[in-house]
XYZ file of C-alpha atoms in Angstrom:
322
model
C 14.080 -5.710 12.656
C 16.336 -7.733 10.572
C 14.438 -6.974 7.519
C 14.843 -2.990 7.623
C 18.239 -3.745 8.177
C 18.276 -5.898 4.976
C 16.322 -3.773 2.896
C 18.092 -0.510 3.486
C 19.348 1.495 0.801
C 22.977 2.565 1.701
C 23.540 4.674 -1.880
C 20.449 6.396 -1.692
C 19.733 8.425 -4.845
C 20.121 11.666 -3.161
C 23.893 10.919 -3.580
C 25.328 11.868 -6.889
C 27.602 9.038 -7.698
C 30.953 11.014 -7.044
C 29.890 11.175 -3.513
C 28.775 6.934 -3.802
C 32.298 6.594 -4.630
C 33.706 8.184 -1.669
C 32.393 5.701 0.407
C 34.771 3.418 2.277
C 32.562 1.235 4.032
C 29.821 1.360 6.968
C 29.313 1.680 10.869
C 26.426 0.783 12.979
C 26.121 2.183 15.934
C 24.372 1.518 19.346
C 23.497 4.250 22.289
C 23.511 3.127 25.030
C 21.794 5.890 27.799
C 19.517 2.505 28.353
C 21.310 0.009 28.189
C 21.821 -1.288 31.402
C 24.284 -4.097 30.745
C 26.490 -5.680 28.277
C 23.955 -8.652 28.126
C 21.478 -6.101 27.034
C 23.609 -4.556 24.023
C 24.615 -7.901 22.647
C 20.823 -8.551 22.493
C 20.331 -4.999 20.499
C 23.659 -5.273 18.337
C 22.658 -8.819 17.128
C 21.843 -10.898 14.937
C 21.623 -6.858 13.299
C 25.183 -6.636 12.765
C 25.392 -9.811 10.941
C 23.354 -8.042 8.531
C 25.197 -5.110 8.186
C 28.257 -6.929 7.559
C 26.662 -8.902 5.065
C 25.725 -5.902 3.681
C 29.171 -3.953 3.623
C 30.836 -6.510 2.097
C 28.079 -7.395 -0.563
C 28.205 -5.785 -3.892
C 25.668 -2.504 -4.425
C 22.535 -3.812 -5.655
C 23.585 -7.720 -5.192
C 22.349 -8.518 -1.430
C 19.807 -11.444 -1.914
C 17.767 -10.927 1.421
C 15.919 -14.833 1.081
C 19.657 -16.266 0.805
C 21.227 -14.070 4.142
C 18.222 -15.426 6.045
C 18.545 -19.258 4.751
C 21.717 -19.045 6.448
C 20.684 -17.419 9.954
C 20.397 -20.371 11.741
C 24.276 -21.505 10.865
C 25.004 -18.005 11.580
C 23.318 -18.145 14.935
C 24.535 -21.436 16.295
C 27.972 -19.677 16.248
C 26.375 -16.665 18.173
C 25.191 -19.276 21.069
C 28.573 -21.246 20.629
C 29.861 -18.391 21.617
C 27.931 -17.107 24.401
C 26.018 -14.316 22.947
C 22.877 -12.987 23.764
C 21.343 -12.743 20.808
C 17.573 -11.310 20.115
C 15.407 -14.033 18.325
C 14.518 -12.901 15.178
C 11.428 -11.464 14.877
C 8.394 -13.394 14.013
C 7.263 -12.574 10.319
C 4.090 -13.290 7.994
C 1.170 -11.970 9.687
C -0.477 -8.347 9.779
C -1.363 -6.364 12.890
C -4.902 -6.804 11.891
C -6.217 -9.696 9.863
C -9.304 -9.816 8.144
C -11.715 -12.356 6.747
C -15.123 -13.144 5.828
C -16.160 -16.787 6.854
C -12.687 -18.279 8.213
C -8.641 -17.665 8.303
C -5.402 -20.097 8.808
C -2.846 -18.055 11.094
C 1.066 -18.168 9.334
C 2.864 -16.776 11.591
C 6.415 -18.445 11.120
C 9.844 -17.900 13.375
C 13.046 -17.499 11.061
C 14.847 -18.980 13.931
C 14.382 -22.645 12.937
C 14.098 -24.792 16.804
C 12.551 -22.137 18.700
C 9.577 -22.852 20.282
C 6.143 -20.803 19.831
C 3.697 -20.092 22.462
C 0.445 -18.935 22.447
C -2.517 -17.464 23.869
C -6.164 -16.339 22.891
C -7.639 -14.682 25.873
C -5.921 -11.567 25.379
C -2.826 -12.641 28.270
C 0.310 -13.001 27.307
C 2.256 -16.282 26.204
C 4.262 -18.152 28.926
C 6.351 -21.005 28.930
C 2.818 -22.859 29.996
C 0.974 -21.816 27.215
C 0.266 -24.173 24.291
C 3.006 -24.280 21.930
C 2.257 -23.347 18.551
C 3.127 -26.039 16.143
C 0.577 -25.837 13.473
C -1.734 -23.318 12.020
C -4.681 -22.260 13.932
C -7.834 -22.153 12.240
C -9.977 -18.980 13.211
C -13.801 -18.168 13.003
C -14.527 -15.429 15.045
C -12.904 -12.127 16.147
C -9.851 -12.797 18.621
C -6.618 -11.431 19.597
C -3.552 -13.619 18.958
C -0.446 -13.534 21.094
C 2.710 -15.338 20.076
C 6.001 -15.708 21.625
C 9.226 -17.239 20.551
C 10.936 -19.551 22.871
C 14.702 -20.051 22.564
C 16.225 -23.766 23.095
C 17.834 -22.586 26.320
C 14.765 -20.572 27.826
C 15.367 -17.642 26.653
C 12.239 -15.601 25.684
C 12.330 -13.414 22.520
C 9.232 -10.781 22.352
C 5.563 -11.566 21.280
C 3.188 -10.154 19.245
C -0.349 -9.598 18.829
C -2.516 -10.365 15.786
C -6.017 -8.925 16.270
C -8.358 -11.102 13.883
C -11.609 -9.399 12.151
C -14.057 -11.018 10.846
C -16.032 -8.582 8.317
C -18.269 -8.200 5.734
C -17.103 -6.057 2.522
C -17.629 -2.567 2.942
C -20.128 -0.835 0.820
C -18.592 1.526 -1.916
C -19.978 5.231 -1.899
C -20.590 6.767 -5.388
C -19.806 10.874 -4.979
C -20.274 12.982 -8.123
C -17.300 14.777 -10.032
C -14.226 13.665 -7.973
C -10.945 14.702 -9.380
C -7.333 12.998 -9.162
C -4.696 13.178 -6.092
C -6.134 13.346 -1.864
C -6.448 16.700 -0.372
C -4.416 17.309 3.118
C -4.734 20.035 5.836
C -2.037 20.021 7.875
C -1.442 22.501 11.109
C 2.323 23.559 12.675
C 1.365 22.674 16.135
C 2.545 19.784 18.253
C -0.064 17.217 18.483
C 0.165 14.586 21.452
C -1.394 11.631 19.213
C -3.537 11.523 15.665
C -6.865 12.216 16.826
C -5.747 15.322 18.904
C -5.072 16.675 15.230
C -6.787 19.876 14.767
C -9.381 19.082 17.723
C -11.806 21.611 18.351
C -11.280 23.330 14.358
C -12.712 26.511 16.467
C -9.056 26.940 18.370
C -6.962 25.596 15.249
C -6.938 26.279 11.985
C -5.344 24.709 9.511
C -1.904 26.397 8.600
C -1.833 25.297 4.624
C -3.831 22.621 2.120
C -3.231 20.992 -0.923
C -4.053 17.768 -3.585
C -1.283 15.242 -3.315
C -0.509 12.546 -5.960
C -0.139 10.142 -3.538
C 0.620 9.789 0.681
C 3.683 11.604 1.021
C 4.722 14.611 2.827
C 4.421 18.027 1.104
C 7.102 20.422 0.621
C 4.706 23.248 1.405
C 4.194 21.445 4.720
C 8.267 21.034 5.873
C 10.621 22.856 7.456
C 9.114 23.104 10.630
C 9.331 21.313 14.118
C 6.072 20.352 14.740
C 3.279 19.171 12.253
C -0.048 17.360 12.367
C -1.431 16.320 9.368
C -4.697 14.959 8.019
C -5.134 13.181 3.938
C -8.659 13.116 2.676
C -10.458 11.088 0.144
C -11.343 8.411 -1.711
C -9.550 5.335 -2.421
C -10.886 3.403 -5.744
C -11.662 -0.273 -5.325
C -11.040 -2.340 -8.156
C -12.407 -5.730 -7.193
C -14.455 -7.145 -4.344
C -11.581 -8.593 -1.641
C -9.739 -8.265 1.329
C -6.680 -5.979 0.865
C -3.363 -5.456 2.588
C -2.303 -2.170 3.579
C 1.419 -0.594 5.208
C 1.661 2.055 6.500
C 5.233 3.702 7.933
C 5.520 6.190 9.424
C 7.499 8.585 12.025
C 6.207 9.434 14.119
C 2.437 8.543 14.542
C 0.244 8.033 12.136
C -3.537 6.000 11.397
C -5.418 4.580 8.182
C -9.079 4.440 8.408
C -11.072 3.511 5.040
C -15.395 3.483 5.671
C -14.769 5.054 9.092
C -12.805 1.764 9.910
C -9.470 1.629 11.454
C -7.105 -0.274 9.613
C -3.432 0.207 10.485
C -2.857 2.075 13.719
C 0.895 3.269 13.799
C 0.268 6.048 16.339
C 2.655 7.181 19.169
C 5.984 8.882 18.824
C 8.511 6.508 17.517
C 11.338 6.265 14.869
C 10.346 5.261 11.170
C 7.914 2.150 11.908
C 6.084 -0.005 9.590
C 2.907 -1.667 10.532
C 0.687 -3.219 8.307
C -3.665 -3.989 8.397
C -6.507 -5.408 6.462
C -9.793 -4.385 5.182
C -12.370 -6.088 3.349
C -14.130 -3.350 0.558
C -16.360 -3.875 -2.228
C -15.542 -2.217 -5.505
C -15.621 1.293 -5.513
C -15.422 4.351 -4.131
C -14.462 4.318 -0.794
C -13.494 6.955 1.663
C -9.628 6.998 3.473
C -8.682 9.532 6.249
C -5.056 9.168 7.376
C -4.240 11.178 10.435
C -0.222 11.618 10.884
C 1.724 13.867 13.210
C 5.366 14.754 13.061
C 8.174 16.195 15.848
C 11.543 16.403 15.231
C 11.446 15.453 10.845
C 9.454 12.961 10.075
C 8.707 10.807 6.872
C 5.077 8.883 5.591
C 4.883 6.432 3.623
C 1.655 3.893 2.173
C 1.702 1.274 -0.039
C -0.735 -1.714 -1.141
C 0.442 -5.039 -0.270
C -0.057 -7.734 -3.260
C -0.656 -11.505 -2.261
C 2.630 -12.327 -3.471
C 4.270 -9.164 -0.692
C 4.801 -7.291 -3.655
C 4.496 -3.521 -2.880
C 1.952 -1.439 -4.641
C 2.251 2.462 -4.334
C -0.770 4.075 -3.811
C -0.888 6.525 -6.782
C -4.027 8.948 -9.226
C -4.615 6.022 -10.289
C -6.629 4.553 -7.099
C -6.613 8.016 -4.767
C -9.508 11.105 -5.099
C -10.994 13.895 -3.182
C -13.994 15.711 -3.428
C -13.275 18.992 -5.612
């Protein structure tokens, strides 16, 4: 996505200052094994290539994502004039699972001004004949919202799915003598999905166990081509409310809190972030995160504030049974 490239660190901390000074430019690659036409190649290149160029000529640490996005319309007009089959930028301002206790207003936004959005609430894929999304919708019951952008010339963008859930605030547990961090078990085996990890227990013995301060790839579990992990413990919620979690993983991961799926990021895929919400009362709630990787991966979990700020989950919030 554009946001992912905007936030990509081209000078990571893993490089020394001397190594960083040796970087002379940046390069973007597109693997074309599954790109049948030049039109499809343009679709995959643009407008992501514009972000890459912008970051390439901007001083490190001075790239302004908001300023770039505000100029995106001008860039897209130029691409229109050149007849480039660029991808309509991804829709924003939504979570894959959106939770409410009474009612909620949709807030989906398309970064490309002038695009027409069309939606459905019956589970079908939006078409050119579907209702226009011209203003926020008021959601009062569980539903599945699909929204798809249309360019002025009739081209379609990728549709999104938002699952709206009406929830009561989950009640906390009162476990005794918990300790900081999460307990994680790992299994050195290739699994087809998250819910297959370590099942049945009579067949798969854990390859190791440790306690971690945050959701991360334990060093002791590194170095193997295939691994499955299960993080278990509690999250200490400071105040009753609706909480938003962002889960990034390579490959698949599923986050459950209080037995409820909050973020489903399962399946084999490159690093991908999804977000979801859950209504929680103040106190300790059971947390389970299942994650599998094949051929080198990454796992991250953060709490998103109402302003979009990303707050790490650490020992201030995470507990486990001794």
